[in-house]
Coordinates of C-alpha atoms in Angstrom, one line a residue:
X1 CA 0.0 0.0 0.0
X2 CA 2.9 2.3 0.9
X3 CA 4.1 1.5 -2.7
X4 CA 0.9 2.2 -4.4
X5 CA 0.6 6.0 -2.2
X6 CA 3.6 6.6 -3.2
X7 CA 2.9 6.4 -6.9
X8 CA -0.7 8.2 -6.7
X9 CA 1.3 11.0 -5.0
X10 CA 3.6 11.2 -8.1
X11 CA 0.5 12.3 -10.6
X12 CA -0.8 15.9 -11.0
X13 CA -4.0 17.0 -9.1
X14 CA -5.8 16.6 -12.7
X15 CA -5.0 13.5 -12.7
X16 CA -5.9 12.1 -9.3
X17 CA -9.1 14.2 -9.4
X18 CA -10.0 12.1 -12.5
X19 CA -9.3 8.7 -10.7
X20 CA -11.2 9.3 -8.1
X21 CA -14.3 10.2 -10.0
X22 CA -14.4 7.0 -10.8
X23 CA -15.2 5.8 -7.1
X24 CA -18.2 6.5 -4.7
X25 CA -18.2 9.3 -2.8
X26 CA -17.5 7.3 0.3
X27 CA -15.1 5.3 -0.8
X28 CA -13.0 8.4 -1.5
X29 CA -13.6 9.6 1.8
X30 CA -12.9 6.3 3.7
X31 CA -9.7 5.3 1.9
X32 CA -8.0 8.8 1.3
X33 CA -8.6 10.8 4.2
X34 CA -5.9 10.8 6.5
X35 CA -3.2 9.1 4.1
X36 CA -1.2 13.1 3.8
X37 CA -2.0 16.5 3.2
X38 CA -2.3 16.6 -0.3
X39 CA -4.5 13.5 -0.5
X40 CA -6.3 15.0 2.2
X41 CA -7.2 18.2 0.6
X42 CA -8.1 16.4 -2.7
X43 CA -10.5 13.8 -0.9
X44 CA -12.1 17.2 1.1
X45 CA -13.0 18.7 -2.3
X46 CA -16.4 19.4 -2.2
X47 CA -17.0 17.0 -5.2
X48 CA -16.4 14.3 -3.4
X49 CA -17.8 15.7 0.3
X50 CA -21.2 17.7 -0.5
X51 CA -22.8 14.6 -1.2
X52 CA -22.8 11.5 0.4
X53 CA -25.0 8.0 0.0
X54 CA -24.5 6.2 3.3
X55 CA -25.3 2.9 2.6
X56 CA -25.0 -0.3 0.6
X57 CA -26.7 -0.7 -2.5
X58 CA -27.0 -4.0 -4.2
X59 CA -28.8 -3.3 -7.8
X60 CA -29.7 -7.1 -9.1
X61 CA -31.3 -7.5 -5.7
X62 CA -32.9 -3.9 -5.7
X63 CA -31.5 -4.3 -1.7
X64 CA -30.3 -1.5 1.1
X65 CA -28.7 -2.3 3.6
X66 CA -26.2 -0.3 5.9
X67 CA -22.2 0.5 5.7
X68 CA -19.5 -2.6 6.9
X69 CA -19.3 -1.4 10.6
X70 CA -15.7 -0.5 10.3
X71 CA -16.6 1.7 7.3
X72 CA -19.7 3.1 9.5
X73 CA -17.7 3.4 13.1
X74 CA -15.1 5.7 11.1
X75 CA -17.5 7.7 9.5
X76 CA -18.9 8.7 12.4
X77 CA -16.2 9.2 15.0
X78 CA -13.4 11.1 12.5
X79 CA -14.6 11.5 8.9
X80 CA -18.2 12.9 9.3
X81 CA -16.8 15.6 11.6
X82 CA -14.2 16.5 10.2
X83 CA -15.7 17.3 7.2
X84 CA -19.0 18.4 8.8
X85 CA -19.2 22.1 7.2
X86 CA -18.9 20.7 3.4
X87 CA -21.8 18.5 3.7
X88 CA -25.2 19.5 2.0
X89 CA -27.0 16.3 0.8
X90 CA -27.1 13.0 3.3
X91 CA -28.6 9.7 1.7
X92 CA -28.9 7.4 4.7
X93 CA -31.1 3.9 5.4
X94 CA -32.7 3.8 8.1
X95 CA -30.6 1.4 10.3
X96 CA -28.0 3.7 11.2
X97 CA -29.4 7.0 10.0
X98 CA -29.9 8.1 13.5
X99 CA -26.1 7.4 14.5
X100 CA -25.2 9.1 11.4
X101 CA -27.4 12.2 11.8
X102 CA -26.3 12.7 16.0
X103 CA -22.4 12.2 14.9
X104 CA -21.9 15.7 14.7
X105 CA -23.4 19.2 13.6
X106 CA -24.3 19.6 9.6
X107 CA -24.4 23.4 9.2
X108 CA -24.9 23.7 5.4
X109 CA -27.2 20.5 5.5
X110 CA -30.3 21.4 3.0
X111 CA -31.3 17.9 1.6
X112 CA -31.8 14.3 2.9
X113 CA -32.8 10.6 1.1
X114 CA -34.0 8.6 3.7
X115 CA -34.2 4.9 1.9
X116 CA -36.0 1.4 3.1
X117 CA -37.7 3.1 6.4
X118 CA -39.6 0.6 7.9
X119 CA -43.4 1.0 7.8
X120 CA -43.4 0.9 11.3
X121 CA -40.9 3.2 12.3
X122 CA -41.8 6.0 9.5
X123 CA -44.3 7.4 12.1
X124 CA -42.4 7.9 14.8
X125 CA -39.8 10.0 12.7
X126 CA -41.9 12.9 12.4
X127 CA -43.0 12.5 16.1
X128 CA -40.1 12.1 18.2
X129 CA -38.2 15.5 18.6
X130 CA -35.1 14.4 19.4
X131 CA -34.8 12.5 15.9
X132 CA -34.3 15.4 14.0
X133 CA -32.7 18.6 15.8
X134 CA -34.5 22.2 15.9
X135 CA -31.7 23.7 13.5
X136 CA -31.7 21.1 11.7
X137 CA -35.6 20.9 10.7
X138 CA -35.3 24.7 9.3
X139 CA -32.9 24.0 7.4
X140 CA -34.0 21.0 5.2
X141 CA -35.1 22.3 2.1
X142 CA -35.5 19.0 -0.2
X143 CA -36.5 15.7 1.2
X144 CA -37.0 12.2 -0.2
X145 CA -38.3 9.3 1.3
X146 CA -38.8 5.7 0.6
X147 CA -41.4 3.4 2.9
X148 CA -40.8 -0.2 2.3
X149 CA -43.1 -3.4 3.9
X150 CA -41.9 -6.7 4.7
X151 CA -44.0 -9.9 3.9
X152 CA -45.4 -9.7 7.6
X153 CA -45.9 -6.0 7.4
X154 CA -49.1 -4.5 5.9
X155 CA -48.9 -0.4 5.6
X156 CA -52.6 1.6 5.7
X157 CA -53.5 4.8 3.2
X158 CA -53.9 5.9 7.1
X159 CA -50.0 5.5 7.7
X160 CA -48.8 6.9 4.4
X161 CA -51.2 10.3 5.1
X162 CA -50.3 11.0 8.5
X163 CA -46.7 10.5 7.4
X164 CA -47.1 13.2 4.9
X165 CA -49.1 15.4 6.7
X166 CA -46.4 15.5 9.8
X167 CA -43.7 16.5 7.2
X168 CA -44.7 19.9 6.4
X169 CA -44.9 20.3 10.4
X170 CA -41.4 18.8 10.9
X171 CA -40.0 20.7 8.2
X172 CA -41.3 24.3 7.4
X173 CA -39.3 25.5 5.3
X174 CA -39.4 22.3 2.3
X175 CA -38.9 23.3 -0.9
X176 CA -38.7 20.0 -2.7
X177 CA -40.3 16.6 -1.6
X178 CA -40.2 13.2 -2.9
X179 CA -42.5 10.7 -1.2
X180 CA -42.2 7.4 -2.4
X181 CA -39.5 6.8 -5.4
X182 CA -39.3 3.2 -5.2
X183 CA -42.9 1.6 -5.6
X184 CA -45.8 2.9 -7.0
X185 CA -47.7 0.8 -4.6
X186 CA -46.5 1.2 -1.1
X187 CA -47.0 4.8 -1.1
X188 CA -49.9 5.4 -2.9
X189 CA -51.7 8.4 -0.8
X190 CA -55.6 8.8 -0.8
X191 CA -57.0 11.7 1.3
X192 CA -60.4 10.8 1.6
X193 CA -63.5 13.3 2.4
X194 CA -62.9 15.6 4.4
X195 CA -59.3 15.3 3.5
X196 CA -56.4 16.5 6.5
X197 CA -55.5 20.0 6.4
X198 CA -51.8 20.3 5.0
X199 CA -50.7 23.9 3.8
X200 CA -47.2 25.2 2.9
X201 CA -46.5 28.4 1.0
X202 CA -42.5 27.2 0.7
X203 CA -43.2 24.1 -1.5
X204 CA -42.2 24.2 -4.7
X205 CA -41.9 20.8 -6.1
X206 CA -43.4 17.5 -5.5
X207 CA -43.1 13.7 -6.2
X208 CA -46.1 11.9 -5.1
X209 CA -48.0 8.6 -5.8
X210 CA -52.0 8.9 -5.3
X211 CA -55.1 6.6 -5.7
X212 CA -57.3 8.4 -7.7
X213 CA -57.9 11.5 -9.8
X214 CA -59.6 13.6 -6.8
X215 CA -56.6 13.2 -4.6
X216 CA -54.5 15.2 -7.4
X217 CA -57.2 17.7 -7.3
X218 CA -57.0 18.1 -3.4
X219 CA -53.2 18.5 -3.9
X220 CA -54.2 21.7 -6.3
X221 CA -56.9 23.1 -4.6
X222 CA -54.2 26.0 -3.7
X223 CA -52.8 24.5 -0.7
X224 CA -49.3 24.5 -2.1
X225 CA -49.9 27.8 -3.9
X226 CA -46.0 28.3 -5.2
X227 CA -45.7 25.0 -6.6
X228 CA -44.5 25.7 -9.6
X229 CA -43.6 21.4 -10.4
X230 CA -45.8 18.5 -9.9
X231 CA -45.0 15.0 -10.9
X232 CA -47.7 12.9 -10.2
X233 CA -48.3 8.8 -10.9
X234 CA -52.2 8.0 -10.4
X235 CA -53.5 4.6 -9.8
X236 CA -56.6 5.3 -11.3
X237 CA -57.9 8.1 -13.4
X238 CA -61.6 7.5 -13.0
X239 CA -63.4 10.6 -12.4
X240 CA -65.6 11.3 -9.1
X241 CA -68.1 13.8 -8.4
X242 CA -66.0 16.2 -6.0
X243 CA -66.5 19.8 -4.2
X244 CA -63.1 20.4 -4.4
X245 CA -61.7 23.3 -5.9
X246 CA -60.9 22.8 -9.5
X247 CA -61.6 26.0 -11.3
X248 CA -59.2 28.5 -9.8
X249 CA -55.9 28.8 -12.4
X250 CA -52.6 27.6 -11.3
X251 CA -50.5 30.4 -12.2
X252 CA -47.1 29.2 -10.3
X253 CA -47.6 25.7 -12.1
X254 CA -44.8 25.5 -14.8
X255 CA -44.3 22.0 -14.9
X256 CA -46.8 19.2 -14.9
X257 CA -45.7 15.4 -14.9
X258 CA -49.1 12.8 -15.0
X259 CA -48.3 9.0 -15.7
X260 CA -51.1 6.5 -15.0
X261 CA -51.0 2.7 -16.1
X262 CA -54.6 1.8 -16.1
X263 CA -56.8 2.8 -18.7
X264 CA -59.0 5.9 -18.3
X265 CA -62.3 7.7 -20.1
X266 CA -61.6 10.7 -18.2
X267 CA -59.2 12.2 -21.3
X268 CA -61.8 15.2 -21.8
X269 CA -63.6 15.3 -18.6
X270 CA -60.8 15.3 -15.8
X271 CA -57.8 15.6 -17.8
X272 CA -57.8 18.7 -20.3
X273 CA -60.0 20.6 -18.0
X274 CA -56.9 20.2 -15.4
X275 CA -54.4 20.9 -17.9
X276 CA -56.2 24.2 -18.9
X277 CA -55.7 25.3 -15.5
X278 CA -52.0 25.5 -15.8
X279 CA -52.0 28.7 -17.9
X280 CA -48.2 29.2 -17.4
X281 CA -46.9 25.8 -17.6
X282 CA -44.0 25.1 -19.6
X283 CA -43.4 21.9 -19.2
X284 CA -45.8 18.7 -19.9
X285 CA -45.3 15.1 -19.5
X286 CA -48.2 12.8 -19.8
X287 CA -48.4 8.8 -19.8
X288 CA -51.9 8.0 -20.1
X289 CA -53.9 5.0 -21.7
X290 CA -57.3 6.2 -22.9
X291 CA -60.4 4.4 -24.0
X292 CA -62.2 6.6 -26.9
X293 CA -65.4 6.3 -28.0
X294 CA -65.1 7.8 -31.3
X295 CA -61.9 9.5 -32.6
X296 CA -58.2 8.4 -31.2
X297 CA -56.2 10.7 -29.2
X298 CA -53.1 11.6 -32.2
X299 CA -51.2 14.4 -33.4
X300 CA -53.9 15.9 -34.6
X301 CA -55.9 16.2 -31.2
X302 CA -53.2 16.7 -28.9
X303 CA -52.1 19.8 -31.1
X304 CA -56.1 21.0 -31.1
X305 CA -56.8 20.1 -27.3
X306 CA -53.2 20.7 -25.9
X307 CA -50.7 22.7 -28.2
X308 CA -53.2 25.6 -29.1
X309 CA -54.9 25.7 -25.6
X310 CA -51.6 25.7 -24.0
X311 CA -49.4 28.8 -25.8
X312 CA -46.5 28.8 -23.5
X313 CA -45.9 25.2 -23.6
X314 CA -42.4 24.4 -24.7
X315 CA -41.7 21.4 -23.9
X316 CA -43.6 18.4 -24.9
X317 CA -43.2 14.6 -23.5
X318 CA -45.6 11.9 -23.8
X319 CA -46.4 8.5 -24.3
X320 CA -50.5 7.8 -25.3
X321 CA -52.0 4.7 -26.2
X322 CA -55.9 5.2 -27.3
X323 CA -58.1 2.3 -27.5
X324 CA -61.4 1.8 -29.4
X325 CA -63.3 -1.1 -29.9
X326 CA -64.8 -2.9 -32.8
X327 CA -62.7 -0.1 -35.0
X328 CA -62.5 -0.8 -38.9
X329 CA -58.9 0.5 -40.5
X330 CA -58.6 3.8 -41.1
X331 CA -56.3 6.4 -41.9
X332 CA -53.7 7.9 -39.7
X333 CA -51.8 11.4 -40.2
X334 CA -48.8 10.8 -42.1
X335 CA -45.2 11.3 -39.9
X336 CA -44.1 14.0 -42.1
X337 CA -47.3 15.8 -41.2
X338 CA -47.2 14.8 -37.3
X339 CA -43.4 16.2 -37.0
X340 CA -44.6 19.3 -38.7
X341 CA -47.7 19.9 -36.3
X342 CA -45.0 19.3 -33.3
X343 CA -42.4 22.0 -34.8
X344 CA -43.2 24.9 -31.9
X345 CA -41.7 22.5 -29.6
X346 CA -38.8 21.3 -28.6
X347 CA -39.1 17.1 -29.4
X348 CA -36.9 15.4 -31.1
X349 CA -39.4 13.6 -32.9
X350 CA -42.5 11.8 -32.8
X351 CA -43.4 8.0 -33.5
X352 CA -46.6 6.8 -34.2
X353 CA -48.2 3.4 -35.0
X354 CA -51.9 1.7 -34.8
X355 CA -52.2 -2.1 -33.9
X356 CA -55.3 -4.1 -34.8
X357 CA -56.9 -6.9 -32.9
X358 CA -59.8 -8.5 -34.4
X359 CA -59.9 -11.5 -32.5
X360 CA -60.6 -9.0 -29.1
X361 CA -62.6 -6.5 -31.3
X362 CA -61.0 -3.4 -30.8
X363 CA -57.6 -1.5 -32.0
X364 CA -55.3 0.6 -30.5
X365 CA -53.0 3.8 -31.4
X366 CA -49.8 4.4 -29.9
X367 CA -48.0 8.1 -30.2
X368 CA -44.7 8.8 -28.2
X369 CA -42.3 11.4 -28.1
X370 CA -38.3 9.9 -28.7
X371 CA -35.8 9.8 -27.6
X372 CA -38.3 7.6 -25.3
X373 CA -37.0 7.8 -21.9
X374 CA -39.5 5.4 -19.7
X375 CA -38.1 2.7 -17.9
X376 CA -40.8 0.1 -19.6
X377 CA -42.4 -0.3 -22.8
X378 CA -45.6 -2.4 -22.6
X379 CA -47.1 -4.6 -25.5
X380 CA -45.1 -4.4 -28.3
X381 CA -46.8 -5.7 -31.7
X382 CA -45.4 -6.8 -34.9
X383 CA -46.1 -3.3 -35.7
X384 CA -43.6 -2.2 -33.5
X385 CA -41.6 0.2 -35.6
X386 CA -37.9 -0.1 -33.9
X387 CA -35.6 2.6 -32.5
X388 CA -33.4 2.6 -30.1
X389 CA -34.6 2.8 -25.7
X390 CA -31.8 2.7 -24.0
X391 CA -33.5 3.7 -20.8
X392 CA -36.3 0.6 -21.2
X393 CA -35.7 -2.4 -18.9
X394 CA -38.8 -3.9 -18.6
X395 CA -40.5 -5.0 -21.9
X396 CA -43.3 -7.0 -23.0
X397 CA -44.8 -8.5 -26.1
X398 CA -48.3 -9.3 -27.5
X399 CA -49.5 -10.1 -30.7
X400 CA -52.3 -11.9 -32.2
X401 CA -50.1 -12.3 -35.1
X402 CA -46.9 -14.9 -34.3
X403 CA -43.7 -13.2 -33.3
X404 CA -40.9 -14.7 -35.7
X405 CA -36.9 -15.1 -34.7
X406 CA -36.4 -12.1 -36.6
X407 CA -38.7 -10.2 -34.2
X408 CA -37.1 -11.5 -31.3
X409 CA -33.8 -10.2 -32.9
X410 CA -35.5 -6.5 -33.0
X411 CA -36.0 -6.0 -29.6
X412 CA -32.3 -7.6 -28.7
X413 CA -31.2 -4.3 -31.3
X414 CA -33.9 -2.1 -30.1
X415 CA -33.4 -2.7 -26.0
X416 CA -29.9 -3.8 -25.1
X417 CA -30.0 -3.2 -21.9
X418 CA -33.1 -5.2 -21.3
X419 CA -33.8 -6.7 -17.9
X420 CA -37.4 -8.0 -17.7
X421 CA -39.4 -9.3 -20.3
X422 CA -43.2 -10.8 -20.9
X423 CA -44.5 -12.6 -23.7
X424 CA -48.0 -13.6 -24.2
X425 CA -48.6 -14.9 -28.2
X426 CA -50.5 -18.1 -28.3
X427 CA -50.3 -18.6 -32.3
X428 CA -47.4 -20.9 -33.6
X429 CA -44.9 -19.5 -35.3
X430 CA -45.2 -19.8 -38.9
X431 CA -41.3 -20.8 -40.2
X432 CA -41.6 -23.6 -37.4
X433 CA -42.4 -25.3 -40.8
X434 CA -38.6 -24.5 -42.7
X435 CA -36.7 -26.0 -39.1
X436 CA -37.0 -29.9 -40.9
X437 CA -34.9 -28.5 -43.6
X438 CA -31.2 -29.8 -42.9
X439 CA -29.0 -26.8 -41.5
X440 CA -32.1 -24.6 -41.2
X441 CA -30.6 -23.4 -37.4
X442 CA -27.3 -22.8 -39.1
X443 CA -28.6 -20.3 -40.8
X444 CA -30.7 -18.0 -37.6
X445 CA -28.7 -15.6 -35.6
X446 CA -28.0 -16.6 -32.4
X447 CA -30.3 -14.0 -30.1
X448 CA -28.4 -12.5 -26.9
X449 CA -30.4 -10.6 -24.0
X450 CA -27.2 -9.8 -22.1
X451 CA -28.9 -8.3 -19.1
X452 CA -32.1 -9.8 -18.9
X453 CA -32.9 -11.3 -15.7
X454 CA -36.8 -11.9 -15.3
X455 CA -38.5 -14.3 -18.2
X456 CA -42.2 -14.2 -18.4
X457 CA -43.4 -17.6 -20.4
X458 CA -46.4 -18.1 -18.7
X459 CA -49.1 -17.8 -21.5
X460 CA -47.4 -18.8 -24.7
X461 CA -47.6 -21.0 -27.1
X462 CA -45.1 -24.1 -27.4
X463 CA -42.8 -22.3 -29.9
X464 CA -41.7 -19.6 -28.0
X465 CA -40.5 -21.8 -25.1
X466 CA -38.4 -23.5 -27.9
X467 CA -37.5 -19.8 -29.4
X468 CA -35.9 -19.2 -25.6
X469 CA -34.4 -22.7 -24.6
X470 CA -33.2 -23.4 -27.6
X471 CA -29.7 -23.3 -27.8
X472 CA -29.5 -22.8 -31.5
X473 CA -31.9 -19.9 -31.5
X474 CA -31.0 -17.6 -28.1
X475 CA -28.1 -17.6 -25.7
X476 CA -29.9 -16.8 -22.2
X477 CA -28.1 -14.7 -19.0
X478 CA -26.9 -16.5 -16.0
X479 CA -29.0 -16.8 -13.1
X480 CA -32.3 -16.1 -14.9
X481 CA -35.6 -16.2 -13.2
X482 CA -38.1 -17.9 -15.3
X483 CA -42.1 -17.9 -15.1
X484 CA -43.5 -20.8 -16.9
X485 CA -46.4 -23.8 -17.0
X486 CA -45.2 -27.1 -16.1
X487 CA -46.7 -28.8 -18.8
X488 CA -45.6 -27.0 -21.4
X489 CA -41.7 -26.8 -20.0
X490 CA -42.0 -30.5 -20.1
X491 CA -43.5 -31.1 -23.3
X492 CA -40.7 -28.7 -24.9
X493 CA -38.2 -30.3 -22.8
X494 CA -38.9 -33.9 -23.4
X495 CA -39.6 -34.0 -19.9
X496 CA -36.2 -32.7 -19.0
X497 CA -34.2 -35.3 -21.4
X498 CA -33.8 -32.9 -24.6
X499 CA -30.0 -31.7 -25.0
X500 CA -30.8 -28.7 -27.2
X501 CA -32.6 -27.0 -24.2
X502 CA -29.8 -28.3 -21.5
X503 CA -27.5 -25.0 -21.9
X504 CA -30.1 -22.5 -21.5
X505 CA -31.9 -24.1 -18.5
X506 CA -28.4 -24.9 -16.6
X507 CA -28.7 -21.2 -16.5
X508 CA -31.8 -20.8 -14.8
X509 CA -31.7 -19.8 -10.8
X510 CA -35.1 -19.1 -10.1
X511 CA -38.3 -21.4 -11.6
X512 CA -41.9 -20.6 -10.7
X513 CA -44.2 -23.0 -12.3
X514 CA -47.6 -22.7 -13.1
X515 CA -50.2 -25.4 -13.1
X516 CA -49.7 -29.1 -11.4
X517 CA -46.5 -30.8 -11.8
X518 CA -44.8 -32.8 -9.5
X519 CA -40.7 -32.2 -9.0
X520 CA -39.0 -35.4 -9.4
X521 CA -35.1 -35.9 -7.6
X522 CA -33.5 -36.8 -10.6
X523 CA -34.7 -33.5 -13.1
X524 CA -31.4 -31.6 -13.2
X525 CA -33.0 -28.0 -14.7

């Protein structure tokens, strides 16, 4: 180690400063600190000391969990103090967040992360006043927290609202709040009637899951009247008679984020009625599914019922899938005409396609802004008109048409950094036919899904179990979880005898079966 010191100490500030980019905050503090002065001074530059995450992140298990004790017993008796005045953002877990917090005085402290806090505990943070110092609750400006629930744990919308409300009392002077990053499900919020009295004339943005459509409302009934950012994920859009305030304009409101994943008829009763409230916003990102009764919701309406009704809007994002049923063919604005009716703003472009499903009798049209940034893209079609998402993980397939190996080898080019996917196609592929040909396998291109770690199976047909085992047609990831029925598995498998399907499954770590089986000793998956 001396050796190594000694070598670091021979580079140029530039250089060393470039190194240690490459590490976590922490680790630059833990490992650095007290090795001389001029390692020192670099680890106490304020890139490397102004923000710090606390804790242990372990990404393919989405788990927290807190620092190596050696790592947290020095961070609290030397490093945290001693670099207490260049601190302004604290990410902390909630096991040792409390050590971490009384370890010393945190004068320029404005923003805290508090991760995986128990659902029991949560309440008691906001109620015990020794938790959080009287300095420090004025100055916390931005706050972010993440309620989690073990198996034996059950939260209630009681909880979650309390736990809201008491934050604006523990900390009067928040400016930004985030409640609930993780899980759209854990800390959903509905308010109820008569819903709690929460009022703060500081806040000025906010992160928040909620139940329904009238709980967004209650949020913009002018209780938070300089918000001027609200980013919103609604469980369900459908519409309920309400007193609540929804008339009065939201002047301060400059940026408006609404995502909702189940499907609404709300689009011109709730929705653009909202919107046309915002008369200053800026900013407008909408993920909706809506179920029309006559026309669908494309270029051509968004830039009547949103573009023109909104004239300061410069920014556009948005992802809309419009359904109809029993819906002949009919004709759809051509691109070069929807990139021209979108020229005022600032998108990159615009990417449009309709999918028909006669078999369900009804038809759908999908319009997105790209570069796409979502972290999902849901029910992908034959249709499906490529591109490159390099922020999608979590993908899934449907067709009443069958998917070929070439349309397998799409989505491998259109989402390489794929970690979760779902089919559901129960139609045979139709080349299955060319495969008794001699050498036909020779001649496919071997699929790779580098980083996929979830496989959905569970309502296919045969041929797509084949498509994935197969190790002629697809190269699976280690330590794959696979959803699948028994039967099928078996069938495909030869009841766990066929060697074409022997590389693939050796690589499986996790199996959940559907249907009745029965696990026999000898089945080496």
């Amino acid at each position: 180690m001396e050796h190594f010191w000694a070598r670091l100490n021979d580079l140029p500030d530039e250089i060393i400063m470039i190194i240690l980019k490459k590490l976590y905050n922490v680790e630059v503090l833990y490992y650095f600190i007290g090795v001389n002065k001029r390692l020192n001074t670099i680890a106490h530059d304020s890139i490397f000391s102004s923000c710090l995450n606390l804790y242990q992140y372990f990404s393919d298990d989405h788990y927290i969990c807190p620092l190596p004790d050696p790592m947290l017993n020095r961070f609290c008796s030397q490093i945290l103090p001693e670099i207490h005045n260049k601190i302004q953002w604290l990410n902390l877990e909630s096991s040792s967040m409390k050590r971490i917090l009384s370890a010393t005085n945190y004068p320029n402290l404005y923003g805290l992360g508090l991760y995986d806090i128990n659902v029991e505990v949560a309440p008691s943070l906001f109620t015990d006043e020794s938790f959080f110092n009287p300095l420090l609750k004025n100055q916390i400006l931005s706050l972010v927290i993440d309620i989690v629930e073990n198996d034996e744990q059950s939260s209630s919308e009681y909880q979650h609202i309390f736990i809201f409300t008491q934050i604006f009392t523990m900390f009067p002077n928040l400016k930004y709040l985030n409640f609930g990053p993780s899980s759209i499900f854990y800390q959903r919020l509905s308010f109820g009637i008569p819903p709690p009295t929460i009022i703060s004339s500081t806040l000025l943005e906010l992160h928040v899951c909620l139940d329904h459509f009238i709980d967004c409302l209650y949020l913009l009934d002018g209780r938070f009247n300089q918000l001027h950012s609200f980013h919103v994920h609604i469980f369900s859009l459908f519409a309920l008679a309400t007193t609540i305030n929804n008339k009065e304009k939201l002047s301060s409101l400059k940026c408006f984020s609404l995502h909702c994943d189940s499907t609404t008829n709300s689009y011109e009763r709730s929705i653009l009625p909202l919107l046309y409230r915002m008369i200053n916003l800026e900013k407008l990102d909408l993920h909706l599914m809506i179920e029309c009764n006559q026309e669908f919701v494309d270029s051509n309406d968004l830039k009547k019922n949103i573009i023109n009704r909104i004239p300061g809007l410069k920014n556009f994002v948005f992802n809309i899938r419009s359904m109809r049923y029993f819906c002949d063919e009919i004709r759809l604005p051509l691109n070069e005409d929807i990139q021209h009716t979108f020229n005022s703003l600032q998108n990159n472009k615009i990417i449009s396609y309709v999918n028909y499903f006669p078999e369900a009798g009804h038809s759908e049209y999908h319009i997105y802004s790209y570069p796409y940034k979502l972290k999902f893209y849901r029910n992908i079609t034959n249709n499906f008109p490529g591109g490159l998402f390099k922020y999608v993980t979590e993908v899934s397939l449907f067709d009443e048409q069958p998917f070929e190996h070439e349309f397998f080898l799409r989505i491998q080019k259109s989402f390489p950094f794929m970690k979760e996917l779902t089919v559901i196609n129960q139609k045979p592929q139709n080349k299955k036919q060319y495969e008794n040909f001699k050498n036909y396998d020779q001649t496919l291109s071997i699929i790779k899904y580098p980083h996929l770690t979830l496989l959905n199976l569970g309502c296919v047909h045969d041929d797509y179990i084949e498509q994935f085992l197969f190790d002629t047609k697809m190269c699976l990831s280690n330590n794959l979880y696979l959803i699948i029925d028994y039967q099928s598995l078996a069938r495909v498998t030869h009841n766990f005898q066929r060697n074409i399907t022997r590389i693939n499954c050796a690589k499986l770590r996790y199996l959940r079966l559907h249907g009745e089986y029965t696990i026999l000793k000898h089945i080496d998956l």
